[in-house]
mmCIF file of C-alpha atoms in Angstrom:
data_model
loop_
_atom_site.group_PDB
_atom_site.id
_atom_site.type_symbol
_atom_site.label_atom_id
_atom_site.label_comp_id
_atom_site.label_asym_id
_atom_site.label_seq_id
_atom_site.Cartn_x
_atom_site.Cartn_y
_atom_site.Cartn_z
ATOM 1 C CA MET A 1068 -82.427 -61.549 26.973
ATOM 2 C CA LEU A 1069 -84.943 -60.012 24.566
ATOM 3 C CA LYS A 1070 -84.804 -56.794 26.533
ATOM 4 C CA LYS A 1071 -81.046 -56.542 26.042
ATOM 5 C CA ILE A 1072 -81.371 -57.083 22.295
ATOM 6 C CA LEU A 1073 -83.973 -54.300 21.989
ATOM 7 C CA LEU A 1074 -81.773 -51.848 23.901
ATOM 8 C CA ALA A 1075 -78.818 -52.626 21.620
ATOM 9 C CA LEU A 1076 -80.942 -52.028 18.487
ATOM 10 C CA ILE A 1077 -82.169 -48.694 19.842
ATOM 11 C CA PHE A 1078 -78.556 -47.581 20.458
ATOM 12 C CA VAL A 1079 -77.467 -48.524 16.924
ATOM 13 C CA ILE A 1080 -80.400 -46.710 15.323
ATOM 14 C CA THR A 1081 -79.697 -43.579 17.375
ATOM 15 C CA ALA A 1082 -76.031 -43.544 16.337
ATOM 16 C CA ILE A 1083 -76.887 -43.957 12.643
ATOM 17 C CA THR A 1084 -79.425 -41.130 12.865
ATOM 18 C CA SER A 1085 -76.807 -38.787 14.440
ATOM 19 C CA VAL A 1086 -74.277 -39.486 11.695
ATOM 20 C CA THR A 1087 -76.890 -38.889 9.015
ATOM 21 C CA HIS A 1088 -77.815 -35.512 10.495
ATOM 22 C CA ALA A 1089 -74.108 -34.534 10.684
ATOM 23 C CA GLU A 1090 -73.627 -35.392 7.022
ATOM 24 C CA ASP A 1091 -76.721 -33.412 6.110
ATOM 25 C CA ASP A 1092 -75.301 -30.356 7.927
ATOM 26 C CA MET A 1093 -72.177 -30.553 5.755
ATOM 27 C CA LYS A 1094 -74.336 -30.637 2.623
ATOM 28 C CA THR A 1095 -76.316 -27.474 3.342
ATOM 29 C CA VAL A 1096 -77.095 -25.647 0.084
ATOM 30 C CA ALA A 1097 -75.653 -22.067 0.237
ATOM 31 C CA SER A 1098 -76.915 -19.074 -1.743
ATOM 32 C CA LYS A 1099 -74.736 -17.141 -4.219
ATOM 33 C CA ALA A 1100 -74.776 -14.109 -1.920
ATOM 34 C CA TYR A 1101 -73.540 -16.279 0.950
ATOM 35 C CA VAL A 1102 -70.654 -17.641 -1.156
ATOM 36 C CA ASP A 1103 -69.668 -14.177 -2.490
ATOM 37 C CA THR A 1104 -69.603 -12.760 1.034
ATOM 38 C CA LYS A 1105 -67.353 -15.537 2.260
ATOM 39 C CA ILE A 1106 -64.971 -15.223 -0.724
ATOM 40 C CA GLU A 1107 -64.504 -11.490 -0.132
ATOM 41 C CA THR A 1108 -62.910 -12.269 3.221
ATOM 42 C CA LYS A 1109 -60.219 -14.399 1.573
ATOM 43 C CA GLN A 1110 -56.811 -13.163 0.276
ATOM 44 C CA LEU A 1111 -56.441 -13.396 -3.481
ATOM 45 C CA LYS A 1112 -53.586 -15.390 -4.884
ATOM 46 C CA ILE A 1113 -50.456 -13.233 -5.332
ATOM 47 C CA PRO A 1114 -50.006 -12.761 -9.091
ATOM 48 C CA ALA A 1115 -46.829 -13.708 -10.885
ATOM 49 C CA ALA A 1116 -44.117 -11.203 -11.743
ATOM 50 C CA ASN A 1117 -43.458 -9.870 -15.236
ATOM 51 C CA THR A 1118 -44.650 -6.291 -14.973
ATOM 52 C CA PRO A 1119 -44.136 -4.745 -18.448
ATOM 53 C CA GLY A 1120 -40.499 -3.738 -18.864
ATOM 54 C CA VAL A 1121 -39.069 -5.944 -16.108
ATOM 55 C CA GLY A 1122 -38.348 -9.636 -15.776
ATOM 56 C CA ALA A 1123 -39.247 -12.247 -13.197
ATOM 57 C CA GLY A 1124 -37.394 -11.786 -9.935
ATOM 58 C CA GLU A 1125 -36.709 -8.107 -10.660
ATOM 59 C CA THR A 1126 -39.640 -6.493 -8.872
ATOM 60 C CA VAL A 1127 -40.756 -5.678 -5.341
ATOM 61 C CA MET A 1128 -44.332 -6.272 -4.188
ATOM 62 C CA THR A 1129 -46.035 -3.056 -3.083
ATOM 63 C CA TYR A 1130 -49.391 -1.989 -1.714
ATOM 64 C CA THR A 1131 -51.660 -0.103 -4.090
ATOM 65 C CA ALA A 1132 -53.521 3.117 -3.416
ATOM 66 C CA THR A 1133 -56.887 1.364 -3.775
ATOM 67 C CA GLY A 1134 -56.329 -0.763 -0.681
ATOM 68 C CA ASN A 1135 -58.579 -3.754 0.049
ATOM 69 C CA GLY A 1136 -55.631 -6.124 -0.036
ATOM 70 C CA GLN A 1137 -54.678 -5.289 -3.626
ATOM 71 C CA ILE A 1138 -50.995 -5.319 -4.394
ATOM 72 C CA GLY A 1139 -48.739 -3.991 -7.114
ATOM 73 C CA GLU A 1140 -45.171 -4.270 -8.324
ATOM 74 C CA ARG A 1141 -42.228 -1.912 -8.678
ATOM 75 C CA GLY A 1142 -39.117 -2.707 -10.659
ATOM 76 C CA LEU A 1143 -35.534 -2.614 -9.370
ATOM 77 C CA TYR A 1144 -32.860 -0.409 -10.893
ATOM 78 C CA SER A 1145 -29.383 -1.866 -10.534
ATOM 79 C CA ASP A 1146 -27.424 -1.076 -13.698
ATOM 80 C CA ILE A 1147 -26.354 2.571 -13.481
ATOM 81 C CA SER A 1148 -24.685 2.435 -16.892
ATOM 82 C CA SER A 1149 -27.946 1.873 -18.797
ATOM 83 C CA TYR A 1150 -30.469 4.253 -17.243
ATOM 84 C CA ASN A 1151 -33.520 4.981 -19.384
ATOM 85 C CA ALA A 1152 -35.886 7.629 -18.059
ATOM 86 C CA ASN A 1153 -38.862 6.070 -19.851
ATOM 87 C CA THR A 1154 -38.467 2.596 -18.298
ATOM 88 C CA ASP A 1155 -36.379 3.200 -15.165
ATOM 89 C CA GLY A 1156 -37.832 6.408 -13.754
ATOM 90 C CA ASP A 1157 -40.169 4.721 -11.233
ATOM 91 C CA LYS A 1158 -37.910 1.843 -10.227
ATOM 92 C CA LEU A 1159 -36.359 1.372 -6.772
ATOM 93 C CA ILE A 1160 -32.592 1.840 -6.762
ATOM 94 C CA THR A 1161 -30.462 -1.016 -5.445
ATOM 95 C CA ALA A 1162 -27.563 -0.706 -3.012
ATOM 96 C CA SER A 1163 -25.045 -1.535 -5.731
ATOM 97 C CA ALA A 1164 -26.246 1.240 -8.026
ATOM 98 C CA LEU A 1165 -26.386 3.743 -5.172
ATOM 99 C CA ASN A 1166 -22.888 2.825 -4.031
ATOM 100 C CA ALA A 1167 -21.537 3.314 -7.539
ATOM 101 C CA THR A 1168 -23.071 6.797 -7.641
ATOM 102 C CA PHE A 1169 -21.577 7.958 -4.349
ATOM 103 C CA THR A 1170 -18.108 6.599 -5.071
ATOM 104 C CA ASN A 1171 -17.981 8.408 -8.396
ATOM 105 C CA LEU A 1172 -19.468 11.813 -7.662
ATOM 106 C CA PRO A 1173 -18.781 14.389 -10.370
ATOM 107 C CA THR A 1174 -16.689 17.427 -9.488
ATOM 108 C CA THR A 1175 -16.779 20.926 -10.859
ATOM 109 C CA PRO A 1176 -14.224 23.759 -10.701
ATOM 110 C CA THR A 1177 -15.492 26.867 -8.937
ATOM 111 C CA THR A 1178 -14.177 29.806 -6.941
ATOM 112 C CA LYS A 1179 -14.659 31.502 -3.598
ATOM 113 C CA LEU A 1180 -13.776 34.876 -2.115
ATOM 114 C CA GLU A 1181 -11.057 35.175 0.521
ATOM 115 C CA CYS A 1182 -9.870 38.199 2.468
ATOM 116 C CA ALA A 1183 -6.466 39.352 1.198
ATOM 117 C CA ASN A 1184 -5.599 41.738 4.047
ATOM 118 C CA GLN A 1185 -7.270 40.483 7.204
ATOM 119 C CA ASN A 1186 -5.118 42.703 9.461
ATOM 120 C CA ASP A 1187 -6.389 45.804 7.649
ATOM 121 C CA GLY A 1188 -10.066 44.958 7.959
ATOM 122 C CA CYS A 1189 -10.463 43.013 4.688
ATOM 123 C CA THR A 1190 -10.559 45.925 2.287
ATOM 124 C CA LEU A 1191 -9.139 43.695 -0.451
ATOM 125 C CA TRP A 1192 -10.494 40.368 -1.665
ATOM 126 C CA THR A 1193 -9.033 37.658 -3.882
ATOM 127 C CA ILE A 1194 -10.820 34.999 -5.915
ATOM 128 C CA VAL A 1195 -9.481 31.553 -5.045
ATOM 129 C CA ASP A 1196 -10.023 28.440 -7.163
ATOM 130 C CA GLN A 1197 -11.585 25.382 -5.557
ATOM 131 C CA THR A 1198 -13.099 22.047 -6.586
ATOM 132 C CA ALA A 1199 -16.568 21.099 -5.427
ATOM 133 C CA TYR A 1200 -18.802 18.069 -5.819
ATOM 134 C CA GLY A 1201 -21.683 18.407 -8.243
ATOM 135 C CA THR A 1202 -22.445 20.099 -11.524
ATOM 136 C CA SER A 1203 -22.365 23.889 -11.381
ATOM 137 C CA GLY A 1204 -25.331 25.751 -12.745
ATOM 138 C CA ASN A 1205 -28.422 23.652 -11.979
ATOM 139 C CA GLY A 1206 -29.327 25.169 -8.613
ATOM 140 C CA THR A 1207 -29.188 21.931 -6.669
ATOM 141 C CA THR A 1208 -25.403 21.679 -6.412
ATOM 142 C CA THR A 1209 -22.488 24.024 -5.745
ATOM 143 C CA ILE A 1210 -23.041 27.472 -7.271
ATOM 144 C CA ASP A 1211 -20.405 30.175 -7.671
ATOM 145 C CA LEU A 1212 -22.633 33.084 -6.636
ATOM 146 C CA ALA A 1213 -19.747 35.528 -6.292
ATOM 147 C CA SER A 1214 -19.104 35.243 -10.032
ATOM 148 C CA ILE A 1215 -22.779 35.148 -10.969
ATOM 149 C CA MET A 1216 -24.044 38.032 -8.821
ATOM 150 C CA GLY A 1217 -20.823 40.033 -8.552
ATOM 151 C CA MET A 1218 -19.747 42.227 -5.652
ATOM 152 C CA SER A 1219 -21.313 45.525 -6.685
ATOM 153 C CA ARG A 1220 -24.094 47.305 -4.834
ATOM 154 C CA GLY A 1221 -27.534 45.894 -5.532
ATOM 155 C CA THR A 1222 -30.221 47.903 -7.273
ATOM 156 C CA ASP A 1223 -33.032 47.097 -4.813
ATOM 157 C CA HIS A 1224 -34.152 44.825 -2.009
ATOM 158 C CA ALA A 1225 -37.423 43.762 -0.407
ATOM 159 C CA TYR A 1226 -38.310 42.104 2.887
ATOM 160 C CA ARG A 1227 -40.991 41.062 5.351
ATOM 161 C CA SER A 1228 -39.990 40.894 9.020
ATOM 162 C CA ASN A 1229 -40.199 37.779 11.180
ATOM 163 C CA SER A 1230 -43.017 39.344 13.183
ATOM 164 C CA GLY A 1231 -44.815 40.601 10.085
ATOM 165 C CA GLY A 1232 -44.781 44.123 11.470
ATOM 166 C CA ASP A 1233 -42.133 45.574 9.125
ATOM 167 C CA ILE A 1234 -42.768 45.101 5.412
ATOM 168 C CA SER A 1235 -41.000 46.972 2.602
ATOM 169 C CA ASN A 1236 -43.239 48.808 0.144
ATOM 170 C CA ASN A 1237 -42.044 46.660 -2.761
ATOM 171 C CA ALA A 1238 -42.413 43.271 -1.027
ATOM 172 C CA SER A 1239 -45.320 42.171 -3.207
ATOM 173 C CA THR A 1240 -43.431 43.244 -6.344
ATOM 174 C CA TYR A 1241 -40.739 40.654 -5.599
ATOM 175 C CA GLY A 1242 -43.174 38.012 -4.340
ATOM 176 C CA VAL A 1243 -42.072 38.357 -0.704
ATOM 177 C CA THR A 1244 -45.201 37.199 1.109
ATOM 178 C CA GLN A 1245 -43.867 35.104 4.007
ATOM 179 C CA ASN A 1246 -42.604 36.520 7.289
ATOM 180 C CA GLY A 1247 -38.839 36.438 7.721
ATOM 181 C CA THR A 1248 -38.033 36.401 3.993
ATOM 182 C CA TRP A 1249 -36.173 38.793 1.719
ATOM 183 C CA VAL A 1250 -34.987 39.344 -1.866
ATOM 184 C CA VAL A 1251 -31.938 41.283 -3.081
ATOM 185 C CA ASP A 1252 -31.866 42.524 -6.681
ATOM 186 C CA TYR A 1253 -28.435 43.042 -8.313
ATOM 187 C CA GLY A 1254 -29.810 44.195 -11.655
ATOM 188 C CA ASN A 1255 -29.922 42.586 -15.100
ATOM 189 C CA GLY A 1256 -32.244 39.884 -13.807
ATOM 190 C CA LYS A 1257 -29.821 38.686 -11.099
ATOM 191 C CA ARG A 1258 -31.519 38.186 -7.752
ATOM 192 C CA ILE A 1259 -31.102 36.126 -4.588
ATOM 193 C CA ARG A 1260 -33.674 35.209 -1.988
ATOM 194 C CA GLY A 1261 -33.364 34.083 1.615
ATOM 195 C CA LYS A 1262 -34.660 33.893 5.155
ATOM 196 C CA SER A 1263 -33.854 35.477 8.506
ATOM 197 C CA GLN A 1264 -34.259 34.035 11.969
ATOM 198 C CA CYS A 1265 -33.709 35.268 15.497
ATOM 199 C CA SER A 1266 -32.265 32.697 17.897
ATOM 200 C CA SER A 1267 -30.936 32.271 21.405
ATOM 201 C CA GLN A 1268 -27.805 30.681 19.920
ATOM 202 C CA VAL A 1269 -24.883 33.057 20.467
ATOM 203 C CA GLY A 1270 -23.038 33.944 17.283
ATOM 204 C CA ASP A 1271 -19.733 35.564 16.323
ATOM 205 C CA ASN A 1272 -19.254 37.900 13.361
ATOM 206 C CA ASN A 1273 -15.536 38.581 14.113
ATOM 207 C CA ASP A 1274 -16.123 42.252 14.950
ATOM 208 C CA GLU A 1275 -18.213 42.598 11.799
ATOM 209 C CA THR A 1276 -15.425 41.402 9.501
ATOM 210 C CA TRP A 1277 -17.103 38.015 8.963
ATOM 211 C CA THR A 1278 -13.750 36.333 8.315
ATOM 212 C CA ASN A 1279 -14.879 33.227 10.220
ATOM 213 C CA PRO A 1280 -18.476 33.789 11.346
ATOM 214 C CA THR A 1281 -20.705 31.351 13.187
ATOM 215 C CA ILE A 1282 -22.383 29.041 10.658
ATOM 216 C CA SER A 1283 -25.044 26.502 11.637
ATOM 217 C CA SER A 1284 -27.020 23.995 9.596
ATOM 218 C CA THR A 1285 -29.908 24.375 12.066
ATOM 219 C CA LEU A 1286 -30.883 26.746 14.855
ATOM 220 C CA PRO A 1287 -32.268 25.567 18.217
ATOM 221 C CA ASP A 1288 -35.175 28.017 18.257
ATOM 222 C CA ALA A 1289 -36.827 30.916 16.465
ATOM 223 C CA SER A 1290 -36.732 33.556 19.209
ATOM 224 C CA GLY A 1291 -33.887 35.467 20.762
ATOM 225 C CA VAL A 1292 -31.595 38.404 20.058
ATOM 226 C CA TYR A 1293 -29.061 36.825 17.689
ATOM 227 C CA CYS A 1294 -29.839 37.446 14.026
ATOM 228 C CA TYR A 1295 -29.009 34.791 11.375
ATOM 229 C CA CYS A 1296 -29.425 34.854 7.593
ATOM 230 C CA GLN A 1297 -29.787 31.993 5.115
ATOM 231 C CA LEU A 1298 -29.694 31.848 1.309
ATOM 232 C CA ASP A 1299 -32.664 30.048 -0.192
ATOM 233 C CA GLY A 1300 -32.477 30.602 -3.961
ATOM 234 C CA TYR A 1301 -31.224 32.643 -6.895
ATOM 235 C CA THR A 1302 -32.112 33.625 -10.454
ATOM 236 C CA THR A 1303 -30.490 35.287 -13.452
ATOM 237 C CA ASN A 1304 -33.802 35.774 -15.268
ATOM 238 C CA GLY A 1305 -35.527 38.309 -13.038
ATOM 239 C CA ASP A 1306 -37.787 35.682 -11.416
ATOM 240 C CA ASN A 1307 -39.653 36.494 -8.226
ATOM 241 C CA TRP A 1308 -39.506 34.490 -4.991
ATOM 242 C CA GLY A 1309 -41.555 31.446 -5.958
ATOM 243 C CA ASN A 1310 -39.866 30.865 -9.335
ATOM 244 C CA MET A 1311 -36.197 31.122 -8.313
ATOM 245 C CA THR A 1312 -33.873 28.124 -8.414
ATOM 246 C CA ALA A 1313 -33.527 26.599 -4.943
ATOM 247 C CA LEU A 1314 -30.235 26.665 -3.048
ATOM 248 C CA SER A 1315 -29.023 24.679 -0.043
ATOM 249 C CA ALA A 1316 -27.143 26.768 2.509
ATOM 250 C CA PRO A 1317 -26.724 27.003 6.314
ATOM 251 C CA TRP A 1318 -27.514 29.890 8.658
ATOM 252 C CA VAL A 1319 -24.806 32.567 8.799
ATOM 253 C CA PHE A 1320 -24.621 34.810 11.864
ATOM 254 C CA SER A 1321 -25.340 38.443 11.121
ATOM 255 C CA LYS A 1322 -25.768 40.628 14.209
ATOM 256 C CA ASP A 1323 -26.104 40.623 17.990
ATOM 257 C CA LEU A 1324 -29.246 42.699 18.611
ATOM 258 C CA SER A 1325 -29.384 42.145 22.383
ATOM 259 C CA ASP A 1326 -29.157 45.886 23.154
ATOM 260 C CA ASP A 1327 -32.661 46.377 21.791
ATOM 261 C CA GLY A 1328 -34.407 43.178 22.958
ATOM 262 C CA ASP A 1329 -36.251 40.279 21.372
ATOM 263 C CA ASP A 1330 -38.951 42.404 19.767
ATOM 264 C CA TYR A 1331 -36.360 44.469 17.936
ATOM 265 C CA CYS A 1332 -34.717 41.355 16.489
ATOM 266 C CA ALA A 1333 -38.085 39.993 15.364
ATOM 267 C CA ASN A 1334 -38.744 43.217 13.459
ATOM 268 C CA ARG A 1335 -35.284 44.141 12.167
ATOM 269 C CA CYS A 1336 -33.282 40.936 11.634
ATOM 270 C CA VAL A 1337 -34.656 40.538 8.114
ATOM 271 C CA VAL A 1338 -33.656 44.146 7.337
ATOM 272 C CA TYR A 1339 -30.061 43.474 8.401
ATOM 273 C CA CYS A 1340 -29.924 40.365 6.208
ATOM 274 C CA ALA A 1341 -31.204 42.213 3.146
ATOM 275 C CA ASN A 1342 -29.141 45.378 3.714
ATOM 276 C CA LEU A 1343 -25.879 43.528 4.324
ATOM 277 C CA LEU A 1344 -26.275 41.661 1.048
ATOM 278 C CA TRP A 1345 -27.521 44.675 -0.869
ATOM 279 C CA ARG A 1346 -24.926 47.325 -0.024
ATOM 280 C CA ALA A 1347 -21.267 47.304 -1.087
ATOM 281 C CA ASN A 1348 -19.486 48.807 1.940
ATOM 282 C CA GLU A 1349 -16.312 47.016 3.008
ATOM 283 C CA ASP A 1350 -17.874 45.159 5.938
ATOM 284 C CA TYR A 1351 -21.041 44.445 3.975
ATOM 285 C CA LEU A 1352 -19.032 42.824 1.174
ATOM 286 C CA ALA A 1353 -17.327 40.670 3.801
ATOM 287 C CA PHE A 1354 -20.726 39.422 4.926
ATOM 288 C CA ARG A 1355 -21.771 38.829 1.318
ATOM 289 C CA ALA A 1356 -18.641 36.745 0.747
ATOM 290 C CA ALA A 1357 -19.351 34.668 3.844
ATOM 291 C CA VAL A 1358 -22.946 34.011 2.792
ATOM 292 C CA PHE A 1359 -22.072 33.235 -0.844
ATOM 293 C CA ASN A 1360 -19.284 30.885 0.248
ATOM 294 C CA SER A 1361 -21.705 29.023 2.540
ATOM 295 C CA VAL A 1362 -23.685 27.538 -0.357
ATOM 296 C CA GLN A 1363 -23.481 23.756 -0.233
#
C-alpha cells in the first residue's frame, strides 16, 4: 500500500514540474532587438482616409514607390462640372465622369479637300465644310492642314531613308535624325513632319490620283515593296522635328515599288513621301489632299 502511495506522489510532482517549466518558457525575457525584428515582419495598421483635399470614402488605396508594405491614397474625381487643376489633377476619374465626357464631346467646324472633276484626273479641287470632334488648333485633335499649310509648292524638304543609306544634305538642319522620317517646309514657318514605311501589304493609289487610296491604322510589317506615308506633326513657327505639335494620322499608300525590289523601297520610300507632299503637280496635290484629310 505504501508503495502505491509513493508512486502516486512521484507522478503528481512530475506533472507539476512540467507545467512550471511550460509557464517559464512563455515568460522568456526577450531583447529589444528581438522584439524590433519580429515587429518588422508584421503589417502596419491601414491608416484612415482624409488625405488633404478629399473626404472619407473618396479615395483609393495605392502602393507607394518606397515599397516595404507602405501604402498611399489617391482621390476620386467624379464631378466634371467643378474640375480644379490644383486639387483634381492627380485624382482617378470615375465611370460617371468619363461617361459624361464621351457623351458630350465638343465639335469644331473644319474643311477638307475633294476632287471636283474626278473623270478628268482631278485637276480641280473644292473645299468642303465638315464637322469634326475636338477643338481645332491644339495639335491633339482634328486639324485643318489644307487651310493651314495651303496647296502651293513647298520651299524645301529633308529626309532620312528607312535603311539610313539615303540622307538629304539638310536633314540635320530640320532635326531629321531617325531613319524613315521626313520634313516638308512650306515657308513662313509652316512645316509638317512624318514617317515612311515599306510593307508587304498591297496598296492602291487609284492610278496615282489618290481619290480613294489604301489607308491603314497599322501595317503588318516593315519590309516589302509597298511604300506608305504617315503624318506625325506640324508647326507654324518654324520648329524642327522634335518641337513640332504631334498629330494622329494613319498610313496612306504612296507607291508600288515592286519593279525595283525591297532594297529600293527601303532607300527611296521616304523620298517619295517627302516629294509628293512638297511639289504642287496635279497628282502630287491629290496625294497631299489625301494625307491632309487623313488626320484624325
